Coordinates of C-alpha atoms in Angstrom, one line a residue:
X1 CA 1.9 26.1 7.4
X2 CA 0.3 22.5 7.8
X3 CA 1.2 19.8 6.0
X4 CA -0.9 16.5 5.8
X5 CA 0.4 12.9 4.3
X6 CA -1.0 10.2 2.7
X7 CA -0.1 6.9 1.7
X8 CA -1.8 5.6 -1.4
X9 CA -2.4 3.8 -4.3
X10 CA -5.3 5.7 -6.3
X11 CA -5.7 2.5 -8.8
X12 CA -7.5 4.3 -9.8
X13 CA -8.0 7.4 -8.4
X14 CA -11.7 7.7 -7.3
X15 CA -14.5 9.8 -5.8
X16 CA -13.6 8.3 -2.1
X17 CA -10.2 9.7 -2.3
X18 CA -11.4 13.1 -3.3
X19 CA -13.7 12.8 0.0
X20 CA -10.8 12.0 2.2
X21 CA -8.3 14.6 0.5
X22 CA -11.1 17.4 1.6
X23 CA -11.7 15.9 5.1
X24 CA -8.1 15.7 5.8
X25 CA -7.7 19.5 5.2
X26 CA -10.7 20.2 7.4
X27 CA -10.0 17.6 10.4
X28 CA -6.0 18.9 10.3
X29 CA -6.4 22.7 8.9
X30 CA -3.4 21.9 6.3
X31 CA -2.7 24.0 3.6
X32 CA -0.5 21.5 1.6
X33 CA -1.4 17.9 0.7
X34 CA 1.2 15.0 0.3
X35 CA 0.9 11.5 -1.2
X36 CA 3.5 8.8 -1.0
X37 CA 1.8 6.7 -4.0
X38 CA 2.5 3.0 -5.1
X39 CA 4.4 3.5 -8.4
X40 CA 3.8 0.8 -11.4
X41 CA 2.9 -2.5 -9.2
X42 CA 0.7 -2.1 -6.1
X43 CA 1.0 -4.1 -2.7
X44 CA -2.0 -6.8 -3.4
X45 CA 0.8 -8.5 -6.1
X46 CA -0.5 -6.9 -9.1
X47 CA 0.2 -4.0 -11.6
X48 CA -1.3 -0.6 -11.4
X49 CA -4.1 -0.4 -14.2
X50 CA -2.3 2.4 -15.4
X51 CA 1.0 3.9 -15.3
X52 CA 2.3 6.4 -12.1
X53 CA 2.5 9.1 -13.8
X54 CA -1.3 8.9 -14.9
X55 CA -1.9 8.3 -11.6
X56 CA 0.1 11.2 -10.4
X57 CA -2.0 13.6 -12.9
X58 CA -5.1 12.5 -11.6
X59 CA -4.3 13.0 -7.9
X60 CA -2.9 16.7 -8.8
X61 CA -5.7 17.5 -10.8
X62 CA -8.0 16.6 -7.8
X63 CA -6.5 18.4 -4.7
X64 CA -3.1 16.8 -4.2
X65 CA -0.3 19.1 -4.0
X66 CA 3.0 16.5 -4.0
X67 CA 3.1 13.2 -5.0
X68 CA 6.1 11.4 -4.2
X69 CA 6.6 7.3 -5.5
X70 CA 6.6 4.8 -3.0
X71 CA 9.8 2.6 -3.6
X72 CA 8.9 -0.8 -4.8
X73 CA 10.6 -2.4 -2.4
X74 CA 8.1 -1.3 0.3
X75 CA 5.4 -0.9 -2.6
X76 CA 5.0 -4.9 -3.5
X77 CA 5.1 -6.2 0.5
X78 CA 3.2 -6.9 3.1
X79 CA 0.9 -4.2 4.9
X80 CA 3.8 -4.7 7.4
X81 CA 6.5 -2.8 5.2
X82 CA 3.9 -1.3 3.1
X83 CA 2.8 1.1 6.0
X84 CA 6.8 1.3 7.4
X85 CA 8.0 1.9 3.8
X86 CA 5.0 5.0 3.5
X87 CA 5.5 6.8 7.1
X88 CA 9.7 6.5 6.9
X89 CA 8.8 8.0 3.3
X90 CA 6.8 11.1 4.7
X91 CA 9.3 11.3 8.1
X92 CA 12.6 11.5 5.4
X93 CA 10.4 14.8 3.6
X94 CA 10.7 16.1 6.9
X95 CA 8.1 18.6 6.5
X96 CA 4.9 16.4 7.5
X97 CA 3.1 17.0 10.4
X98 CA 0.4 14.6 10.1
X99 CA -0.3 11.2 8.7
X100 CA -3.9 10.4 7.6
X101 CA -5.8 7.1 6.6
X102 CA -8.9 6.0 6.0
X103 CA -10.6 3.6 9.1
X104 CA -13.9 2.1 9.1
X105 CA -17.3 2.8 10.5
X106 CA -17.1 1.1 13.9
X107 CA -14.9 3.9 15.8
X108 CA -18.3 5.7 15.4
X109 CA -18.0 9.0 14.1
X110 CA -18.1 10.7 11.1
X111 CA -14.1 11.6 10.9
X112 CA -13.4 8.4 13.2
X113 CA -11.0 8.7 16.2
X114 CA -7.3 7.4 16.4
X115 CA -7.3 6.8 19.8
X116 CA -7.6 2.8 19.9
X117 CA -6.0 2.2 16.3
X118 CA -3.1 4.6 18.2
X119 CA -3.2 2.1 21.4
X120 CA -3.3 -1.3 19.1
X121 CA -0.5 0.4 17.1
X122 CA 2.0 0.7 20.3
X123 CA 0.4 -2.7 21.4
X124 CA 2.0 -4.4 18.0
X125 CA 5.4 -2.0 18.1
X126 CA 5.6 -4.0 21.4
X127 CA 5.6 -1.0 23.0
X128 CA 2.9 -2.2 25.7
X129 CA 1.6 -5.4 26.2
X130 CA 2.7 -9.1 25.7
X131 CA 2.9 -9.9 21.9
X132 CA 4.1 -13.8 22.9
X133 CA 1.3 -14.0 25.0
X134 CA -0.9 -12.4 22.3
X135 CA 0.1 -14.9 20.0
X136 CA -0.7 -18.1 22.1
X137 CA -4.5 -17.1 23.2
X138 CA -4.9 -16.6 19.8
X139 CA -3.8 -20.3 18.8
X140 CA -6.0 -21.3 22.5
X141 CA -9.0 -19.8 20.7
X142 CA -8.9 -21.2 17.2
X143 CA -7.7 -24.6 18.4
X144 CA -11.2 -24.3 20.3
X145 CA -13.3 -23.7 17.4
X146 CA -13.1 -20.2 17.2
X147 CA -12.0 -18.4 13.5
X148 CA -9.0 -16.5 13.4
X149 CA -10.2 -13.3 13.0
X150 CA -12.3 -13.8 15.9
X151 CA -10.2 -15.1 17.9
X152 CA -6.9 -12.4 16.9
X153 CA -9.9 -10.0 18.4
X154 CA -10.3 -11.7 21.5
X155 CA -7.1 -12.2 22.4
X156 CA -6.1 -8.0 21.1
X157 CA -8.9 -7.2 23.9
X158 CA -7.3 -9.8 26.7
X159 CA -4.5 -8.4 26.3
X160 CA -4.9 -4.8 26.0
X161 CA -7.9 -4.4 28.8
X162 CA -7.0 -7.8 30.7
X163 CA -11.1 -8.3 29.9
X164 CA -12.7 -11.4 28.3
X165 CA -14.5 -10.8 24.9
X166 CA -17.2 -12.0 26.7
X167 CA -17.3 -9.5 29.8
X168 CA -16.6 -6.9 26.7
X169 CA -19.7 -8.0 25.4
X170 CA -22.3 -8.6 28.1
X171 CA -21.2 -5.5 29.8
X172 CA -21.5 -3.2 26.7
X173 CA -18.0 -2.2 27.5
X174 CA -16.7 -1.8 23.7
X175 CA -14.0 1.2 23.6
X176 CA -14.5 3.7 21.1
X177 CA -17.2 1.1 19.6
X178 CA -20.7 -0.2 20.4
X179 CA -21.8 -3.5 20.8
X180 CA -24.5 -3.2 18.2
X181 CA -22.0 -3.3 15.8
X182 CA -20.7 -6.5 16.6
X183 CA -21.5 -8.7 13.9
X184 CA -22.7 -12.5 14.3
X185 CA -19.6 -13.9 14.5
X186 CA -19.0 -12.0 17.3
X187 CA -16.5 -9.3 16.0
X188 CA -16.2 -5.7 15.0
X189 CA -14.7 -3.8 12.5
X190 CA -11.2 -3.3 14.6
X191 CA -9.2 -5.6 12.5
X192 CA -10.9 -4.9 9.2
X193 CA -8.6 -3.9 6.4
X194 CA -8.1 0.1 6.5
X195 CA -7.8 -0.3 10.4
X196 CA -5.3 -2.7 9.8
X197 CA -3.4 -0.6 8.1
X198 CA -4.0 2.6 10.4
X199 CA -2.0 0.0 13.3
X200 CA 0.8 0.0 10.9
X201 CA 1.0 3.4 10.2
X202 CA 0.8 3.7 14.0
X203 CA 3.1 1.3 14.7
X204 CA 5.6 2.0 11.9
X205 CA 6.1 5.9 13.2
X206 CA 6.1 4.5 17.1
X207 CA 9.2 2.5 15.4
X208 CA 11.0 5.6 13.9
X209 CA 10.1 7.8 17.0
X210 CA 8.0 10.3 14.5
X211 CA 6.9 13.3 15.6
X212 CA 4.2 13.2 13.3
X213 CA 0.2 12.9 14.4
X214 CA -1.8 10.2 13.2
X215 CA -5.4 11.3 11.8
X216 CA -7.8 8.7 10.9
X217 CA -10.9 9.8 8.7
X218 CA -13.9 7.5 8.7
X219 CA -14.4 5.7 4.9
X220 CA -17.4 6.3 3.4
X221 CA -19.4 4.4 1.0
X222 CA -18.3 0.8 -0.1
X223 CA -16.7 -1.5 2.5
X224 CA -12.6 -2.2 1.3
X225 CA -13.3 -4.5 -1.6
X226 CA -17.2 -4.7 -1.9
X227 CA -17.6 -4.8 -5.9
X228 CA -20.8 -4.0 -8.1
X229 CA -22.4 -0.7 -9.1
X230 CA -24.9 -0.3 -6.8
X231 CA -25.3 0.9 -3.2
X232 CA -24.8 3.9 -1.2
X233 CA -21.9 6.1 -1.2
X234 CA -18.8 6.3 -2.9
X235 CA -17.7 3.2 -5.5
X236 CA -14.6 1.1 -3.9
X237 CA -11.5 0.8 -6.0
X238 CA -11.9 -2.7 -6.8
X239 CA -15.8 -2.2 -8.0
X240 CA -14.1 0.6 -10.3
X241 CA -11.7 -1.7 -12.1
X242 CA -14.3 -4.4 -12.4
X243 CA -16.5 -1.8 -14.4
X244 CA -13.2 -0.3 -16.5
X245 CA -13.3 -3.5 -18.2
X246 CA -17.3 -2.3 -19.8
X247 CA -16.0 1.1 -20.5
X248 CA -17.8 2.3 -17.4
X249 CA -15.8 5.1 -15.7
X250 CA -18.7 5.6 -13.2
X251 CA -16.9 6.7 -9.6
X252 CA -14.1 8.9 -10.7
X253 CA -13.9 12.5 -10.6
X254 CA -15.2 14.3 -13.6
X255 CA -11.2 15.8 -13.6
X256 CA -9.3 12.4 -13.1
X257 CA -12.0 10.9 -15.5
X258 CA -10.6 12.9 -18.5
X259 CA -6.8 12.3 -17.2
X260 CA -7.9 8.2 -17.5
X261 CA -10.1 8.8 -20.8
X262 CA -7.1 10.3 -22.5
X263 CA -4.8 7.3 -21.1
X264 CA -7.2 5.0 -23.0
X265 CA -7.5 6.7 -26.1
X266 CA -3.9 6.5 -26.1
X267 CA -3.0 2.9 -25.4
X268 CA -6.1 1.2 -25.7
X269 CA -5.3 -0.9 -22.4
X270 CA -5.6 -1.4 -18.5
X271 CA -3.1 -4.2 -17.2
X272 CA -3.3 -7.0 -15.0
X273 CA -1.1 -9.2 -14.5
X274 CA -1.5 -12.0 -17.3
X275 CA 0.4 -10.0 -19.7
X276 CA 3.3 -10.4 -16.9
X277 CA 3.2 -14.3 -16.9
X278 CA 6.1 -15.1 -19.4
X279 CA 8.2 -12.7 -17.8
X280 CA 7.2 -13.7 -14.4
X281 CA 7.5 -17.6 -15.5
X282 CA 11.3 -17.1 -16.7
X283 CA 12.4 -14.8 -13.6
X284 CA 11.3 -17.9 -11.6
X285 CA 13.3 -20.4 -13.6
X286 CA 16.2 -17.8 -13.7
X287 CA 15.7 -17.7 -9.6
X288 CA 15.4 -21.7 -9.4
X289 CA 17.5 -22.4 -6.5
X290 CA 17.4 -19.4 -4.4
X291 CA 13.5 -18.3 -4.6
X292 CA 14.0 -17.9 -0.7
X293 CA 15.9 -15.6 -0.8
X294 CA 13.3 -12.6 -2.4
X295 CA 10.7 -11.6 0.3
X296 CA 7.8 -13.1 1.5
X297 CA 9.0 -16.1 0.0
X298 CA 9.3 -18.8 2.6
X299 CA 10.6 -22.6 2.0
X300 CA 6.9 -23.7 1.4
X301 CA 5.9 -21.5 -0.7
X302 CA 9.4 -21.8 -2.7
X303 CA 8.7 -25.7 -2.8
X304 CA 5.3 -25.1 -4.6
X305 CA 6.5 -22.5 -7.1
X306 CA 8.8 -25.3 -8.2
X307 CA 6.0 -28.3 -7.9
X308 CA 3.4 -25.7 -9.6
X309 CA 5.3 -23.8 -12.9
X310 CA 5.7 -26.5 -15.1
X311 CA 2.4 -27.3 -14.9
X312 CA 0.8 -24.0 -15.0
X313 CA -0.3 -22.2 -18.6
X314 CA -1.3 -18.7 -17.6
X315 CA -0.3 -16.5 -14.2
X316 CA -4.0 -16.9 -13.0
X317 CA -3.3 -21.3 -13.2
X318 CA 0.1 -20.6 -11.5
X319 CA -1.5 -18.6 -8.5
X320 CA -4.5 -21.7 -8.0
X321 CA -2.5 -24.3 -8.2
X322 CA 0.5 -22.9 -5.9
X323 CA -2.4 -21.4 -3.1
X324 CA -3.0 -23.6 0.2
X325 CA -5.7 -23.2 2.7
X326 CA -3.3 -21.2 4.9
X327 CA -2.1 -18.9 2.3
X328 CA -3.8 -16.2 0.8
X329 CA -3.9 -15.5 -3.1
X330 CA -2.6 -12.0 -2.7
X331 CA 0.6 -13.4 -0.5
X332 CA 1.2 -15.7 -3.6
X333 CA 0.8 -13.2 -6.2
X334 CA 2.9 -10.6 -4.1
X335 CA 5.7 -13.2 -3.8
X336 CA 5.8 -13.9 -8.0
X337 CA 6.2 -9.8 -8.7
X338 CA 8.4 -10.0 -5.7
X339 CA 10.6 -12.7 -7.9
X340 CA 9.8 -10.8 -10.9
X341 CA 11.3 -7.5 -9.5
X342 CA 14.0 -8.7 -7.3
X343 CA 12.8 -7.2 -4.4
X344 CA 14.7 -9.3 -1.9
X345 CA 14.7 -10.0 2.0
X346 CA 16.6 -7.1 4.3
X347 CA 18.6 -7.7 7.4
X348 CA 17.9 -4.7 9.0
X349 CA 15.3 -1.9 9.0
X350 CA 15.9 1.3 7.0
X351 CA 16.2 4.7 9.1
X352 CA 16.6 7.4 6.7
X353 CA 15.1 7.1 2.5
X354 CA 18.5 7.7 0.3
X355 CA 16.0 9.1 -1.8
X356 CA 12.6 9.7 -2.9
X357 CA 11.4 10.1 -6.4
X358 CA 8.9 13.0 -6.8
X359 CA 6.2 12.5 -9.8
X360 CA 4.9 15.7 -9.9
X361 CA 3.5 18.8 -8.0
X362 CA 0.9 21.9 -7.9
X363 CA 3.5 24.9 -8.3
X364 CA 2.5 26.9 -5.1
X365 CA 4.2 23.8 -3.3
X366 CA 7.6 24.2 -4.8
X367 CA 8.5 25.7 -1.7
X368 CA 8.1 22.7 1.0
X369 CA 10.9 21.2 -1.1
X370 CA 13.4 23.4 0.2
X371 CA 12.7 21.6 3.7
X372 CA 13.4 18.2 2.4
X373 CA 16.0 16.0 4.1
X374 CA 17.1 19.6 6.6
X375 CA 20.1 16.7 7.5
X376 CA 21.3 16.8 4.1
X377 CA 20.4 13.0 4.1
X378 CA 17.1 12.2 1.4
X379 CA 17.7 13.5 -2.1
X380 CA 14.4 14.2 -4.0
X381 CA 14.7 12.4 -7.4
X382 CA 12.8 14.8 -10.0
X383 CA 15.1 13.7 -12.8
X384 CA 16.5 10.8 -12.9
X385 CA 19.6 11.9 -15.1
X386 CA 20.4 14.6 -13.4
X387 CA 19.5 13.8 -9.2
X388 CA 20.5 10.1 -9.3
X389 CA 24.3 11.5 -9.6
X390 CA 23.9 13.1 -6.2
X391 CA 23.1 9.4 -4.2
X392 CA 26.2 7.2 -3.5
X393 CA 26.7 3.7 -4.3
X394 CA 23.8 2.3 -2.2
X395 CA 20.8 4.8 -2.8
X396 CA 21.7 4.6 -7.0
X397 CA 21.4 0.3 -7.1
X398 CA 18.0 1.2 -4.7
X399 CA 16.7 4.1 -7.1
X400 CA 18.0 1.6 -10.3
X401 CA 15.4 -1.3 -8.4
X402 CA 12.7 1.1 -8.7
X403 CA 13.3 1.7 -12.8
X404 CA 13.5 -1.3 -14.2
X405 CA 10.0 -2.0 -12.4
X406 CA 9.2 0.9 -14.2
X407 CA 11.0 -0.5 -17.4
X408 CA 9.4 -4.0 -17.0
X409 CA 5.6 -2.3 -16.8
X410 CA 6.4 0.2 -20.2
X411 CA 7.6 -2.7 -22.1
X412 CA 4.5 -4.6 -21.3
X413 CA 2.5 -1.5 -22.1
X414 CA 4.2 -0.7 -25.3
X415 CA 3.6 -4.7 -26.5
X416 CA 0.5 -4.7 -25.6
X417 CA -0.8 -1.3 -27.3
X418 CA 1.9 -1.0 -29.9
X419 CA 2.6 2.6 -28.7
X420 CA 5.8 3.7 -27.1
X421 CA 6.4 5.5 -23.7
X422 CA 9.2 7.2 -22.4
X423 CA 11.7 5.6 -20.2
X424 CA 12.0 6.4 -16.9
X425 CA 15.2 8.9 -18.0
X426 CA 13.4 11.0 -20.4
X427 CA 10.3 11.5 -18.1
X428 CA 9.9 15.7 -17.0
X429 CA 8.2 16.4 -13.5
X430 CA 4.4 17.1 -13.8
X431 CA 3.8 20.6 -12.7
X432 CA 0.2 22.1 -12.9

């Protein structure tokens, strides 16, 4: 019996991930579908538009079979420990044979091919190649004009085929590409974002010596975060949540569609993160003189959160007056929920999940449970009050992380819609 993973965030859950659900059970044969989902706040720094368990229904409802939460403190990070946090998560079920991900439209076939993500993703594990090296001809090329996408491209080629970009190019000599679909700055689609991610994944199970087979599946319809309504193909997520704000539910499934249509009649509301700004603003303060020490957050970027607060009058003010040319709004935004949630900096590399929270489930896949953790070491958290006695010391203060994220999201739902939710303890698996 097959089983195929995915790592995910369904925010919301849309037509494109229906598509991919049903081409990973045709390119892999599996009979049983697992997601490792963001829960409450989502890796760009922001929270989910609606709450994990929502989420969880929708994916159920539209061909996942397990949905497990990703823990926040891999959830809010970079795509780094975002993709390391999602394949040790699948490798502690213990039951997953393959890992799927979407990729884009240069590897040049309909259900894409893993091969070169598969040789980058050993090339960044530093399992092959010369990542100091790596490092300075990139610097070479953008000190000499080039940008630094191009030139991270150049230098991945250099030193993966010992060939120029040039000699790449003249002699038609793209792997698993073609040079038509080069654009004018002179790059492909190797580095774009669901590729990048696919190294990760790659790179994260070449790092925990998984046994598990990565699967890429080529993405169709809008590019990663092309927005508007029209075009060809499937809606992208972010093109979806622009249109929420209209009442325009155009690009999810008709089954998801009435899971998120109830949500709404409900609590009349689909977060971002302004309503998060006092909190945010007042974990800061309460964090003053050791912002360092949560994640991403380096010196600079703790020096401008101090220069910037005082001065700042909503969360969206804060972010554009703390961003610099060489930092990226979602690394600052990422860094204030990282405050926010106290998801700090970690000396060393986690082996083995403690735990891993499952949302909900289609019945016939009670029985891949049973297979979980074989070592005796992951401990599948379906009710909080009852499995969180079963973790020691270490995996109940990691588990406790993950619900007051939860606790900090239903409080700002219940203020903003004047409805209450339960708390994480009274919440009942979702079976269908």
């Amino acid at each position: 019996m097959a089983v195929a993973g995915i790592i995910c965030e369904y925010n919301p859950f849309h037509e494109g991930h229906k598509y991919m659900i049903r081409k990973v059970r045709e390119k892999t044969g599996a009979d049983t579908v697992v997601a490792v989902m963001n829960g409450d706040f989502v890796q760009r720094g922001a929270p989910a538009v609606v709450d994990k368990y929502t989420r969880a229904r929708m994916a159920l409802l539209e061909g996942v079979d397990l949905v497990f939460e990703l823990p926040v403190r891999f959830g809010i990070s970079s795509a780094q420990d975002f993709a390391y946090g999602g394949i040790l998560a699948l490798e502690s079920l213990s039951f997953v044979d393959f890992f799927c991900f979407g990729s884009e439209s240069w590897l040049g076939s309909e259900s894409g091919d893993v091969a070169v993500l598969r040789e980058a993703g050993r090339f960044f594990a530093g399992s092959s190649g010369d990542l100091a090296s790596f490092e300075m001809e990139i610097s070479r090329l953008v000190r000499s004009g080039m940008s630094y996408p191009a030139a991270r491209e150049a230098a991945f080629w250099k030193a993966v085929r010992q060939e120029s970009w040039s000699e790449l190019l003249s002699g038609g000599q793209l792997l698993f590409g073609d040079p038509v679909a080069v654009d004018m700055a002179g790059r492909s689609d190797l580095f774009a974002p669901n590729n990048l991610l696919g190294m990760e994944y790659i790179k994260a199970a070449e790092l925990l010596h998984s046994r598990m087979e990565p699967v890429a599946i080529r993405r169709a319809g809008m590019r990663y975060h092309e927005r508007g309504a029209g075009g060809d193909g499937f809606l992208s997520a972010t093109a979806i949540r622009e249109n929420m704000s209209d009442g325009d539910l155009s690009g999810i499934p008709e089954g998801a569609r009435g899971v998120f249509a109830e949500y709404a009649a409900a609590y009349g509301c689909f977060l971002d993160s302004e309503p998060f700004w006092a909190a945010c603003s007042y974990a800061i303060r309460s964090h003053w003189d050791e912002l360092e020490r949560f994640k991403d957050v380096s010196e600079e970027i703790a020096g401008r959160f101090r220069a910037c607060l005082y001065e700042s009058v909503s969360f969206a003010d804060f972010v554009a007056r703390c961003k610099a040319k060489h930092m990226t709004m979602t690394r600052i935004c990422r860094c204030v929920f990282q405050v926010l949630l106290g998801v700090e900096k970690s000396a060393e590399r986690e082996r083995q999940l403690p735990y891993i929270r499952l949302l909900g489930m289609r019945s016939e896949a009670a029985g891949c449970l049973s297979r979980v953790g074989d070592a005796g070491e992951t401990v599948v958290v379906a009710r909080v009050s009852r499995d969180s006695e079963r973790l020691d010391a270490e995996g109940r203060k990691k588990l406790e992380q993950d619900i007051r994220a939860s606790d900090i999201y239903r409080g700002t739902v219940m203020a903003a819609s004047g409805k209450r939710l339960p708390d994480e303890y009274k919440r009942r698996l979702i079976t269908i």
